[in-house]
Amino acid sequence: MKSIAIISIALFAYANVFFQESLAEENPEVPAYSLKSSQLETAQGLIDTALESDLAHKIVESLTTEVGARLGGSEAEKRARDWGMKLGKKLSFDRVSVEEFTMPYWERGKLNISLTAPYEQKLYGTALGGSASTREDLDAPVVYFRSVNDILEIEPGSLTGKIAFIDGEIMVKSQTGAGYGPANTRRTVGWQHAERGGAVALVVRSVGSDSHRFPHTGMMRHKEGTWASIPVIAVSNPDADHVRRLHRLGEKLSISLSSTAEWKGDVSSGNVILDLVGRDKPEEIVLIGGHLDSWDLGTGAIDDGAGVAITTAAAELIARLPKRPRRTIRVVMFGAEEVGLLGAKAYAKQHADEAENHVLATESDFGAGTIWKFDSNVNSAANPAIDEIGKLLSQLGIVRGGNDVKGGGPDIIPLVELGVPTVRLNQNGMDYFDLHHTPDDTLDKIIPEELAQNVAAYAALVYLAAELDVEFRTSDKETGETTSK
Ligand SMILES: [Zn+2]
């Protein structure tokens, strides 16, 4: 099955490359771009070396084992920053630093949740990020909502003294993770409606594609800076199925609940920054990275130890070349992503006056699965060069997507808002939401060969982005000028 999939991906990649070539031929306004043979040789060497290297796996093993779970703002996240600094110094980076920022800190605390009617049964749940504690132990009747849409119009006071339960569907598995956004609404804003209805707590079906009894945590969204004043708990998919069946039987349900989740005030977090200083244009930055923080239930192997490891290993392989590429390559290990992109926002703020110098940015934050598609959003005159990189990546089973795909990952969003061009290496996310934000996000889920394919793609892409004399910036550069000379 796997070889058939790889062959069909490769055929698709070939067809895609062919299509791109014919497009370029038919469009005389976009001149073709050709890579120098020395650049191609170097990029090919990086691919070959990366496929044989276990460096990324060693990095993610070290992070998940020596640091473990590392919730944004926690003491563990501080240890992760120390780990990142130490790693950067041990490897070949020219500059290693931490940029600190202040953030509000939320802690999960302890939880007990059970059905108490029609009979006693333990439920497997976890608090959602930003949840309040139960001031006293609760045992209250349940009002069942088939989906989040059914609670949106709830009348104020109609849930007084009740626990709202929002069901929904198990997320459909897909390569792109397309089902996440819609499913996520019950997690992000469900609380606002339950709270308006006067509920004493909200319980939701986890946002995940698995059938295991692990709940999926994740951040809620605040409303004008205000967080939930009630406890909000996600239960596992099989527990939600159970509640649904009892409800269909017409049973009156009750749930008992105690939770000590709470906000702890302001703490310090930070972004770890590792630079390979460019030999010719040190002020111009190609930014890559992942997020250093994780949720606290697993050890953050796929989310996002893998991304940190892939991008750090790719930069390290480039650092071992005889000379530095023209531009600076910057690896950012972003802090506090899960709890609201806080590290990304802090980075964009701290570097706003040099946003113009960020020539290209991308993040690896979708697990450790094989990369299958390469998207970009660069100056259209720079697109032929990106297509050439795409052709090189096709040997890894990666198809060239479009140049109209904005966004290089969650932590890149604030940089996109500052006009920074992006590329994206899309990973196969078919199994990602089985593990995402659960206790099951652990090192054993990472397949070393797939991780190495990621490093190969990043190393070749990032090397060429830093080496080529191409201006990627989109804003007011749509003049047909390809180079920055
Ligand atoms: Zn992530």
CSV table of C-alpha atoms and ligand atoms in Angstrom, one decimal:
chain,number,residue,atom,x,y,z
A,1,MET,CA,0.0,0.0,0.0
A,2,LYS,CA,2.7,2.4,1.0
A,3,SER,CA,4.7,1.9,-2.2
A,4,ILE,CA,1.6,2.4,-4.3
A,5,ALA,CA,1.0,5.7,-2.4
A,6,ILE,CA,4.6,6.8,-3.0
A,7,ILE,CA,4.4,5.9,-6.7
A,8,SER,CA,1.2,7.8,-7.1
A,9,ILE,CA,2.6,10.8,-5.2
A,10,ALA,CA,5.7,10.7,-7.4
A,11,LEU,CA,3.6,10.5,-10.6
A,12,PHE,CA,1.5,13.4,-9.4
A,13,ALA,CA,4.7,15.3,-8.6
A,14,TYR,CA,6.0,14.6,-12.1
A,15,ALA,CA,2.7,15.7,-13.7
A,16,ASN,CA,2.8,18.8,-11.6
A,17,VAL,CA,6.3,19.7,-12.6
A,18,PHE,CA,5.4,19.2,-16.2
A,19,PHE,CA,2.4,21.4,-15.8
A,20,GLN,CA,4.6,24.1,-14.1
A,21,GLU,CA,7.1,23.9,-17.0
A,22,SER,CA,4.5,24.3,-19.6
A,23,LEU,CA,3.0,27.3,-17.7
A,24,ALA,CA,6.4,29.0,-17.6
A,25,GLU,CA,6.9,28.4,-21.3
A,26,GLU,CA,3.5,29.9,-22.1
A,27,ASN,CA,4.0,32.9,-19.9
A,28,PRO,CA,6.7,35.1,-21.4
A,29,GLU,CA,6.3,37.7,-18.7
A,30,VAL,CA,7.7,35.4,-16.1
A,31,PRO,CA,11.3,34.6,-17.1
A,32,ALA,CA,12.5,31.1,-16.3
A,33,TYR,CA,15.0,30.7,-13.5
A,34,SER,CA,17.9,28.2,-13.4
A,35,LEU,CA,19.9,27.2,-10.4
A,36,LYS,CA,23.7,27.1,-10.8
A,37,SER,CA,25.1,23.7,-10.9
A,38,SER,CA,27.2,24.3,-7.8
A,39,GLN,CA,23.9,25.3,-5.9
A,40,LEU,CA,22.2,22.2,-7.2
A,41,GLU,CA,25.1,20.0,-6.1
A,42,THR,CA,25.2,21.5,-2.6
A,43,ALA,CA,21.4,21.2,-2.2
A,44,GLN,CA,21.5,17.6,-3.5
A,45,GLY,CA,24.3,16.9,-1.0
A,46,LEU,CA,22.2,18.3,1.8
A,47,ILE,CA,19.3,16.0,0.8
A,48,ASP,CA,21.5,12.9,0.6
A,49,THR,CA,23.2,13.7,4.0
A,50,ALA,CA,19.8,14.5,5.7
A,51,LEU,CA,18.3,11.2,4.6
A,52,GLU,CA,21.1,9.3,6.2
A,53,SER,CA,21.2,11.5,9.4
A,54,ASP,CA,19.5,10.8,12.7
A,55,LEU,CA,20.3,14.3,14.1
A,56,ALA,CA,16.6,15.4,14.2
A,57,HIS,CA,15.6,12.3,16.0
A,58,LYS,CA,18.3,12.7,18.5
A,59,ILE,CA,17.2,16.3,19.1
A,60,VAL,CA,13.5,15.4,19.7
A,61,GLU,CA,14.5,12.5,21.8
A,62,SER,CA,16.7,14.7,24.0
A,63,LEU,CA,14.0,17.4,24.3
A,64,THR,CA,11.1,15.0,25.2
A,65,THR,CA,13.3,12.9,27.5
A,66,GLU,CA,15.5,15.5,29.3
A,67,VAL,CA,12.9,18.2,29.5
A,68,GLY,CA,9.6,16.4,29.0
A,69,ALA,CA,6.2,18.3,28.9
A,70,ARG,CA,6.7,22.0,28.8
A,71,LEU,CA,3.6,24.1,29.2
A,72,GLY,CA,3.9,27.8,28.1
A,73,GLY,CA,5.1,29.9,31.1
A,74,SER,CA,5.9,26.9,33.3
A,75,GLU,CA,9.2,26.1,35.0
A,76,ALA,CA,9.5,23.2,32.5
A,77,GLU,CA,9.4,25.7,29.6
A,78,LYS,CA,12.2,27.6,31.2
A,79,ARG,CA,14.2,24.4,31.4
A,80,ALA,CA,13.4,23.9,27.7
A,81,ARG,CA,14.9,27.3,26.9
A,82,ASP,CA,18.1,26.4,28.8
A,83,TRP,CA,18.1,23.1,26.8
A,84,GLY,CA,17.7,25.1,23.5
A,85,MET,CA,20.6,27.4,24.4
A,86,LYS,CA,22.8,24.5,25.3
A,87,LEU,CA,22.0,22.7,22.1
A,88,GLY,CA,22.6,25.8,19.9
A,89,LYS,CA,26.0,26.3,21.5
A,90,LYS,CA,26.9,22.6,21.2
A,91,LEU,CA,25.9,22.6,17.5
A,92,SER,CA,27.5,25.0,14.9
A,93,PHE,CA,25.4,28.1,15.4
A,94,ASP,CA,27.1,31.5,15.3
A,95,ARG,CA,24.7,33.3,17.7
A,96,VAL,CA,22.5,31.9,20.4
A,97,SER,CA,20.1,34.0,22.5
A,98,VAL,CA,16.8,34.1,24.4
A,99,GLU,CA,14.3,37.0,24.0
A,100,GLU,CA,12.1,37.1,27.0
A,101,PHE,CA,8.5,38.3,27.3
A,102,THR,CA,5.8,38.4,29.9
A,103,MET,CA,2.6,36.3,29.8
A,104,PRO,CA,-0.3,35.2,31.9
A,105,TYR,CA,0.1,31.7,33.2
A,106,TRP,CA,-2.7,29.1,33.4
A,107,GLU,CA,-2.3,25.7,35.2
A,108,ARG,CA,-4.4,22.6,34.7
A,109,GLY,CA,-4.5,21.4,38.3
A,110,LYS,CA,-6.4,18.3,39.2
A,111,LEU,CA,-9.7,17.0,37.8
A,112,ASN,CA,-12.3,14.4,38.7
A,113,ILE,CA,-15.2,13.9,36.5
A,114,SER,CA,-17.9,11.1,36.6
A,115,LEU,CA,-21.4,10.4,35.5
A,116,THR,CA,-23.5,10.1,38.6
A,117,ALA,CA,-26.9,9.5,36.9
A,118,PRO,CA,-28.4,7.3,35.5
A,119,TYR,CA,-25.5,5.4,37.2
A,120,GLU,CA,-21.9,6.0,38.4
A,121,GLN,CA,-19.2,5.9,35.8
A,122,LYS,CA,-15.8,7.6,35.5
A,123,LEU,CA,-15.3,9.9,32.5
A,124,TYR,CA,-11.9,10.6,30.9
A,125,GLY,CA,-11.6,14.3,30.7
A,126,THR,CA,-9.2,17.2,31.0
A,127,ALA,CA,-9.6,20.9,31.5
A,128,LEU,CA,-9.3,23.2,28.5
A,129,GLY,CA,-6.7,25.9,28.5
A,130,GLY,CA,-8.2,29.0,30.3
A,131,SER,CA,-10.7,27.0,32.3
A,132,ALA,CA,-11.8,28.2,35.7
A,133,SER,CA,-11.8,25.9,38.8
A,134,THR,CA,-14.9,24.5,40.5
A,135,ARG,CA,-15.2,26.6,43.6
A,136,GLU,CA,-16.9,23.7,45.3
A,137,ASP,CA,-17.4,20.1,44.1
A,138,LEU,CA,-20.3,20.1,41.6
A,139,ASP,CA,-23.0,17.5,40.9
A,140,ALA,CA,-25.5,18.8,38.5
A,141,PRO,CA,-28.0,17.7,35.8
A,142,VAL,CA,-26.8,17.7,32.2
A,143,VAL,CA,-28.4,19.7,29.4
A,144,TYR,CA,-27.3,17.9,26.1
A,145,PHE,CA,-26.6,19.9,22.9
A,146,ARG,CA,-26.1,17.8,19.8
A,147,SER,CA,-23.6,20.3,18.3
A,148,VAL,CA,-22.2,23.7,19.1
A,149,ASN,CA,-24.7,25.3,16.7
A,150,ASP,CA,-27.5,24.3,19.1
A,151,ILE,CA,-26.2,26.4,21.9
A,152,LEU,CA,-25.4,29.5,20.0
A,153,GLU,CA,-28.9,31.1,20.5
A,154,ILE,CA,-29.2,30.0,24.2
A,155,GLU,CA,-31.4,32.4,26.3
A,156,PRO,CA,-29.7,34.0,29.3
A,157,GLY,CA,-30.5,32.1,32.5
A,158,SER,CA,-31.9,29.0,30.7
A,159,LEU,CA,-29.0,26.8,32.0
A,160,THR,CA,-28.9,28.0,35.6
A,161,GLY,CA,-27.6,25.3,37.9
A,162,LYS,CA,-27.0,22.9,35.0
A,163,ILE,CA,-23.9,21.4,33.3
A,164,ALA,CA,-24.0,22.0,29.5
A,165,PHE,CA,-22.7,19.2,27.4
A,166,ILE,CA,-21.7,20.0,23.8
A,167,ASP,CA,-21.4,16.9,21.5
A,168,GLY,CA,-20.3,17.0,17.9
A,169,GLU,CA,-18.5,14.6,15.6
A,170,ILE,CA,-15.3,12.7,15.7
A,171,MET,CA,-13.0,14.7,13.5
A,172,VAL,CA,-12.7,13.2,10.0
A,173,LYS,CA,-9.2,12.1,9.2
A,174,SER,CA,-7.5,14.0,6.4
A,175,GLN,CA,-4.0,14.6,5.0
A,176,THR,CA,-4.5,18.4,5.4
A,177,GLY,CA,-6.2,18.4,8.8
A,178,ALA,CA,-9.1,20.2,7.2
A,179,GLY,CA,-11.7,19.1,9.8
A,180,TYR,CA,-9.9,20.9,12.7
A,181,GLY,CA,-11.2,24.4,12.2
A,182,PRO,CA,-14.9,23.6,12.2
A,183,ALA,CA,-14.6,21.0,15.0
A,184,ASN,CA,-12.7,23.5,17.1
A,185,THR,CA,-15.5,25.9,17.6
A,186,ARG,CA,-17.0,23.9,20.5
A,187,ARG,CA,-13.6,24.1,22.2
A,188,THR,CA,-12.8,27.7,21.5
A,189,VAL,CA,-16.1,29.6,22.0
A,190,GLY,CA,-18.6,27.0,23.4
A,191,TRP,CA,-17.9,28.4,26.9
A,192,GLN,CA,-19.2,31.9,26.0
A,193,HIS,CA,-22.7,30.5,25.2
A,194,ALA,CA,-22.8,28.1,28.2
A,195,GLU,CA,-21.8,30.9,30.5
A,196,ARG,CA,-24.4,33.3,29.1
A,197,GLY,CA,-27.0,30.5,29.6
A,198,GLY,CA,-26.0,30.4,33.3
A,199,ALA,CA,-24.4,26.9,33.3
A,200,VAL,CA,-22.2,26.0,36.2
A,201,ALA,CA,-19.8,24.1,33.9
A,202,LEU,CA,-19.4,23.1,30.3
A,203,VAL,CA,-18.3,19.6,29.1
A,204,VAL,CA,-17.4,19.1,25.4
A,205,ARG,CA,-16.5,16.3,23.1
A,206,SER,CA,-12.7,16.4,22.5
A,207,VAL,CA,-11.5,17.7,19.1
A,208,GLY,CA,-9.7,14.7,17.8
A,209,SER,CA,-9.9,11.9,15.2
A,210,ASP,CA,-9.1,8.9,17.5
A,211,SER,CA,-11.3,6.4,19.2
A,212,HIS,CA,-9.1,6.2,22.3
A,213,ARG,CA,-10.2,7.3,25.8
A,214,PHE,CA,-7.7,10.1,25.9
A,215,PRO,CA,-9.2,13.6,26.1
A,216,HIS,CA,-7.7,16.3,23.9
A,217,THR,CA,-6.8,19.6,25.6
A,218,GLY,CA,-6.3,23.0,23.8
A,219,MET,CA,-6.8,26.7,24.4
A,220,MET,CA,-10.1,28.4,24.6
A,221,ARG,CA,-10.5,31.8,23.0
A,222,HIS,CA,-11.0,34.8,25.3
A,223,LYS,CA,-13.8,37.3,24.8
A,224,GLU,CA,-12.5,40.8,24.9
A,225,GLY,CA,-9.7,39.8,27.3
A,226,THR,CA,-12.1,37.9,29.6
A,227,TRP,CA,-11.7,34.2,30.1
A,228,ALA,CA,-14.3,31.6,31.2
A,229,SER,CA,-15.6,32.0,34.7
A,230,ILE,CA,-16.8,28.4,34.7
A,231,PRO,CA,-14.9,25.1,34.4
A,232,VAL,CA,-14.7,23.8,30.8
A,233,ILE,CA,-13.7,20.2,30.4
A,234,ALA,CA,-13.1,18.0,27.2
A,235,VAL,CA,-14.0,14.3,27.5
A,236,SER,CA,-12.7,11.6,25.2
A,237,ASN,CA,-14.5,10.6,22.0
A,238,PRO,CA,-15.7,7.2,23.5
A,239,ASP,CA,-17.0,9.0,26.6
A,240,ALA,CA,-18.9,11.5,24.4
A,241,ASP,CA,-20.3,8.6,22.4
A,242,HIS,CA,-21.5,7.0,25.7
A,243,VAL,CA,-23.2,10.2,26.8
A,244,ARG,CA,-24.9,10.5,23.4
A,245,ARG,CA,-26.3,7.0,23.6
A,246,LEU,CA,-27.7,7.5,27.1
A,247,HIS,CA,-29.3,10.8,26.0
A,248,ARG,CA,-30.9,9.0,23.0
A,249,LEU,CA,-32.4,6.5,25.4
A,250,GLY,CA,-34.1,9.4,27.2
A,251,GLU,CA,-32.1,9.0,30.4
A,252,LYS,CA,-31.7,12.0,32.8
A,253,LEU,CA,-27.9,12.5,33.1
A,254,SER,CA,-25.9,14.1,35.9
A,255,ILE,CA,-22.2,14.7,36.2
A,256,SER,CA,-20.0,15.4,39.2
A,257,LEU,CA,-17.0,17.5,38.7
A,258,SER,CA,-14.1,19.0,40.6
A,259,SER,CA,-11.3,20.9,39.0
A,260,THR,CA,-8.5,23.1,40.4
A,261,ALA,CA,-7.5,24.7,37.0
A,262,GLU,CA,-6.7,28.3,37.4
A,263,TRP,CA,-4.8,31.4,36.2
A,264,LYS,CA,-1.7,32.1,38.2
A,265,GLY,CA,-0.7,35.6,37.2
A,266,ASP,CA,2.1,36.9,35.0
A,267,VAL,CA,5.3,35.0,34.4
A,268,SER,CA,8.3,35.1,32.1
A,269,SER,CA,8.6,33.1,28.9
A,270,GLY,CA,10.9,33.5,25.9
A,271,ASN,CA,11.9,32.6,22.3
A,272,VAL,CA,15.2,30.9,21.8
A,273,ILE,CA,17.0,32.2,18.7
A,274,LEU,CA,19.8,30.4,16.9
A,275,ASP,CA,21.5,32.2,14.0
A,276,LEU,CA,23.8,31.1,11.2
A,277,VAL,CA,25.2,34.5,10.1
A,278,GLY,CA,25.1,35.0,6.3
A,279,ARG,CA,28.5,35.5,4.6
A,280,ASP,CA,27.3,38.2,2.2
A,281,LYS,CA,24.0,39.7,3.5
A,282,PRO,CA,24.0,39.0,7.3
A,283,GLU,CA,21.2,41.5,7.8
A,284,GLU,CA,18.8,39.5,5.6
A,285,ILE,CA,17.1,36.7,7.5
A,286,VAL,CA,15.5,33.4,6.3
A,287,LEU,CA,13.5,32.4,9.4
A,288,ILE,CA,12.5,28.8,10.2
A,289,GLY,CA,11.5,27.2,13.4
A,290,GLY,CA,9.0,25.4,15.6
A,291,HIS,CA,7.5,26.0,19.0
A,292,LEU,CA,9.3,25.0,22.1
A,293,ASP,CA,6.3,24.8,24.5
A,294,SER,CA,3.9,21.9,24.5
A,295,TRP,CA,0.8,20.9,26.2
A,296,ASP,CA,1.4,19.2,29.5
A,297,LEU,CA,-0.4,15.9,29.0
A,298,GLY,CA,2.1,14.2,26.7
A,299,THR,CA,5.8,15.1,26.1
A,300,GLY,CA,5.1,17.2,23.0
A,301,ALA,CA,7.0,15.0,20.6
A,302,ILE,CA,4.9,15.6,17.5
A,303,ASP,CA,3.6,19.0,18.7
A,304,ASP,CA,6.1,20.4,18.4
A,305,GLY,CA,9.3,18.8,19.4
A,306,ALA,CA,9.5,17.4,15.9
A,307,GLY,CA,9.3,20.9,14.3
A,308,VAL,CA,12.0,22.2,16.6
A,309,ALA,CA,14.2,19.2,15.7
A,310,ILE,CA,13.5,19.3,12.0
A,311,THR,CA,14.4,22.9,11.6
A,312,THR,CA,17.4,22.9,14.0
A,313,ALA,CA,18.8,19.8,12.3
A,314,ALA,CA,18.3,21.3,8.8
A,315,ALA,CA,20.2,24.5,9.8
A,316,GLU,CA,22.9,22.4,11.4
A,317,LEU,CA,23.5,20.4,8.2
A,318,ILE,CA,23.8,23.7,6.4
A,319,ALA,CA,26.2,25.0,9.0
A,320,ARG,CA,28.5,22.1,8.3
A,321,LEU,CA,29.0,23.2,4.7
A,322,PRO,CA,32.4,24.7,3.9
A,323,LYS,CA,30.9,28.2,3.8
A,324,ARG,CA,27.8,30.0,5.1
A,325,PRO,CA,25.0,30.8,2.6
A,326,ARG,CA,24.7,34.5,1.6
A,327,ARG,CA,21.9,35.3,4.0
A,328,THR,CA,21.4,34.6,7.7
A,329,ILE,CA,19.5,31.5,8.6
A,330,ARG,CA,17.6,32.0,11.9
A,331,VAL,CA,16.0,29.1,13.8
A,332,VAL,CA,13.4,30.4,16.3
A,333,MET,CA,12.2,28.0,19.0
A,334,PHE,CA,9.0,30.0,19.8
A,335,GLY,CA,7.7,30.1,23.4
A,336,ALA,CA,4.1,29.8,24.5
A,337,GLU,CA,2.5,29.0,21.1
A,338,GLU,CA,-0.2,26.7,22.4
A,339,VAL,CA,-1.5,29.2,24.8
A,340,GLY,CA,-2.1,31.9,22.2
A,341,LEU,CA,0.9,32.4,19.9
A,342,LEU,CA,2.4,34.6,22.6
A,343,GLY,CA,6.1,34.0,21.6
A,344,ALA,CA,5.2,34.7,17.9
A,345,LYS,CA,3.5,37.9,18.8
A,346,ALA,CA,6.4,39.0,21.0
A,347,TYR,CA,8.9,38.2,18.3
A,348,ALA,CA,7.0,40.2,15.7
A,349,LYS,CA,6.8,43.1,18.1
A,350,GLN,CA,10.5,43.0,19.1
A,351,HIS,CA,11.5,42.8,15.4
A,352,ALA,CA,8.9,45.0,13.8
A,353,ASP,CA,11.4,47.6,12.8
A,354,GLU,CA,13.5,45.0,10.9
A,355,ALA,CA,10.5,43.1,9.4
A,356,GLU,CA,11.8,44.2,5.9
A,357,ASN,CA,14.9,42.2,6.6
A,358,HIS,CA,13.0,39.0,7.0
A,359,VAL,CA,13.1,37.8,3.4
A,360,LEU,CA,11.3,34.5,3.9
A,361,ALA,CA,9.7,32.6,6.8
A,362,THR,CA,8.3,29.2,7.6
A,363,GLU,CA,7.5,26.9,10.5
A,364,SER,CA,7.2,23.2,11.0
A,365,ASP,CA,4.2,22.6,13.3
A,366,PHE,CA,2.1,19.8,12.0
A,367,GLY,CA,3.8,16.7,13.4
A,368,ALA,CA,6.5,14.5,12.0
A,369,GLY,CA,4.8,12.9,9.0
A,370,THR,CA,6.1,12.9,5.5
A,371,ILE,CA,6.0,16.2,3.6
A,372,TRP,CA,3.9,15.9,0.5
A,373,LYS,CA,3.3,19.4,-0.8
A,374,PHE,CA,5.2,22.6,-1.1
A,375,ASP,CA,3.3,25.9,-1.1
A,376,SER,CA,4.5,29.5,-1.3
A,377,ASN,CA,3.5,33.1,-1.2
A,378,VAL,CA,6.3,35.2,-2.7
A,379,ASN,CA,6.7,38.0,-5.2
A,380,SER,CA,5.4,36.5,-8.6
A,381,ALA,CA,8.8,37.3,-10.2
A,382,ALA,CA,10.4,35.1,-7.6
A,383,ASN,CA,8.1,32.2,-8.3
A,384,PRO,CA,10.2,30.6,-11.1
A,385,ALA,CA,13.0,30.2,-8.5
A,386,ILE,CA,10.6,28.7,-6.0
A,387,ASP,CA,9.4,26.3,-8.8
A,388,GLU,CA,13.0,25.3,-9.4
A,389,ILE,CA,13.3,24.4,-5.7
A,390,GLY,CA,10.0,22.5,-6.0
A,391,LYS,CA,11.5,20.4,-8.9
A,392,LEU,CA,14.5,19.5,-6.7
A,393,LEU,CA,12.1,18.5,-3.8
A,394,SER,CA,10.0,16.3,-6.1
A,395,GLN,CA,12.6,13.5,-5.6
A,396,LEU,CA,11.3,13.3,-2.0
A,397,GLY,CA,7.7,12.7,-3.2
A,398,ILE,CA,6.8,16.4,-2.7
A,399,VAL,CA,4.4,18.1,-5.1
A,400,ARG,CA,4.5,21.8,-5.9
A,401,GLY,CA,1.4,23.4,-4.7
A,402,GLY,CA,0.6,27.0,-5.4
A,403,ASN,CA,2.2,30.4,-4.9
A,404,ASP,CA,-1.1,31.8,-3.6
A,405,VAL,CA,-1.0,30.1,-0.2
A,406,LYS,CA,-0.4,32.7,2.5
A,407,GLY,CA,1.0,31.5,5.8
A,408,GLY,CA,4.0,29.5,6.9
A,409,GLY,CA,2.6,28.1,10.1
A,410,PRO,CA,0.9,29.5,13.2
A,411,ASP,CA,3.9,31.3,14.7
A,412,ILE,CA,4.5,33.0,11.3
A,413,ILE,CA,1.1,34.7,11.3
A,414,PRO,CA,2.3,37.9,13.0
A,415,LEU,CA,5.2,38.1,10.5
A,416,VAL,CA,2.8,37.7,7.6
A,417,GLU,CA,0.9,40.6,8.9
A,418,LEU,CA,4.1,42.6,8.6
A,419,GLY,CA,4.4,41.6,5.0
A,420,VAL,CA,7.0,38.8,5.3
A,421,PRO,CA,6.8,36.2,2.4
A,422,THR,CA,6.3,32.6,3.3
A,423,VAL,CA,6.7,29.1,2.1
A,424,ARG,CA,5.2,25.9,3.6
A,425,LEU,CA,6.2,22.3,3.5
A,426,ASN,CA,2.9,20.5,4.2
A,427,GLN,CA,3.2,17.3,6.2
A,428,ASN,CA,0.8,14.3,6.0
A,429,GLY,CA,-1.5,15.0,8.9
A,430,MET,CA,-3.7,11.8,8.5
A,431,ASP,CA,-2.9,10.6,12.0
A,432,TYR,CA,-2.0,14.0,13.6
A,433,PHE,CA,-5.3,14.6,15.3
A,434,ASP,CA,-5.3,11.1,16.8
A,435,LEU,CA,-2.5,12.3,19.1
A,436,HIS,CA,-2.8,16.1,19.1
A,437,HIS,CA,-2.9,17.6,22.6
A,438,THR,CA,-3.3,14.2,24.3
A,439,PRO,CA,-1.2,12.1,26.7
A,440,ASP,CA,-0.4,10.0,23.6
A,441,ASP,CA,1.8,12.7,22.0
A,442,THR,CA,5.1,10.9,22.8
A,443,LEU,CA,8.4,10.1,21.0
A,444,ASP,CA,7.4,6.5,19.9
A,445,LYS,CA,4.9,8.1,17.4
A,446,ILE,CA,7.7,9.6,15.3
A,447,ILE,CA,8.9,7.5,12.4
A,448,PRO,CA,12.7,8.2,12.0
A,449,GLU,CA,12.6,7.9,8.2
A,450,GLU,CA,9.7,10.3,7.9
A,451,LEU,CA,11.5,12.8,10.2
A,452,ALA,CA,14.6,12.5,8.0
A,453,GLN,CA,12.6,13.3,4.8
A,454,ASN,CA,11.4,16.5,6.5
A,455,VAL,CA,15.0,17.5,7.4
A,456,ALA,CA,16.1,16.8,3.8
A,457,ALA,CA,13.3,19.0,2.4
A,458,TYR,CA,14.0,21.9,4.9
A,459,ALA,CA,17.8,21.7,4.4
A,460,ALA,CA,17.6,22.0,0.6
A,461,LEU,CA,14.9,24.7,0.7
A,462,VAL,CA,16.4,26.8,3.4
A,463,TYR,CA,19.9,26.6,1.9
A,464,LEU,CA,18.7,27.8,-1.5
A,465,ALA,CA,16.4,30.5,0.0
A,466,ALA,CA,19.5,31.9,1.8
A,467,GLU,CA,21.9,31.4,-1.1
A,468,LEU,CA,20.0,32.5,-4.2
A,469,ASP,CA,20.1,36.1,-5.3
A,470,VAL,CA,16.3,36.3,-5.4
A,471,GLU,CA,14.0,38.9,-3.7
A,472,PHE,CA,11.0,37.0,-2.3
A,473,ARG,CA,9.2,40.0,-0.8
A,474,THR,CA,5.7,40.5,-2.1
A,475,SER,CA,4.9,44.1,-1.1
A,476,ASP,CA,5.3,46.7,-3.8
A,477,LYS,CA,7.8,44.6,-5.6
A,478,GLU,CA,5.5,43.2,-8.3
A,479,THR,CA,7.5,44.9,-11.0
A,480,GLY,CA,9.1,41.9,-12.7
A,481,GLU,CA,12.5,42.4,-10.9
A,482,THR,CA,13.7,39.0,-10.0
A,483,THR,CA,17.0,39.8,-8.3
A,484,SER,CA,18.1,42.2,-5.6
A,485,LYS,CA,21.6,42.8,-7.0
B,1,ZN,ZN,1.8,23.0,17.6
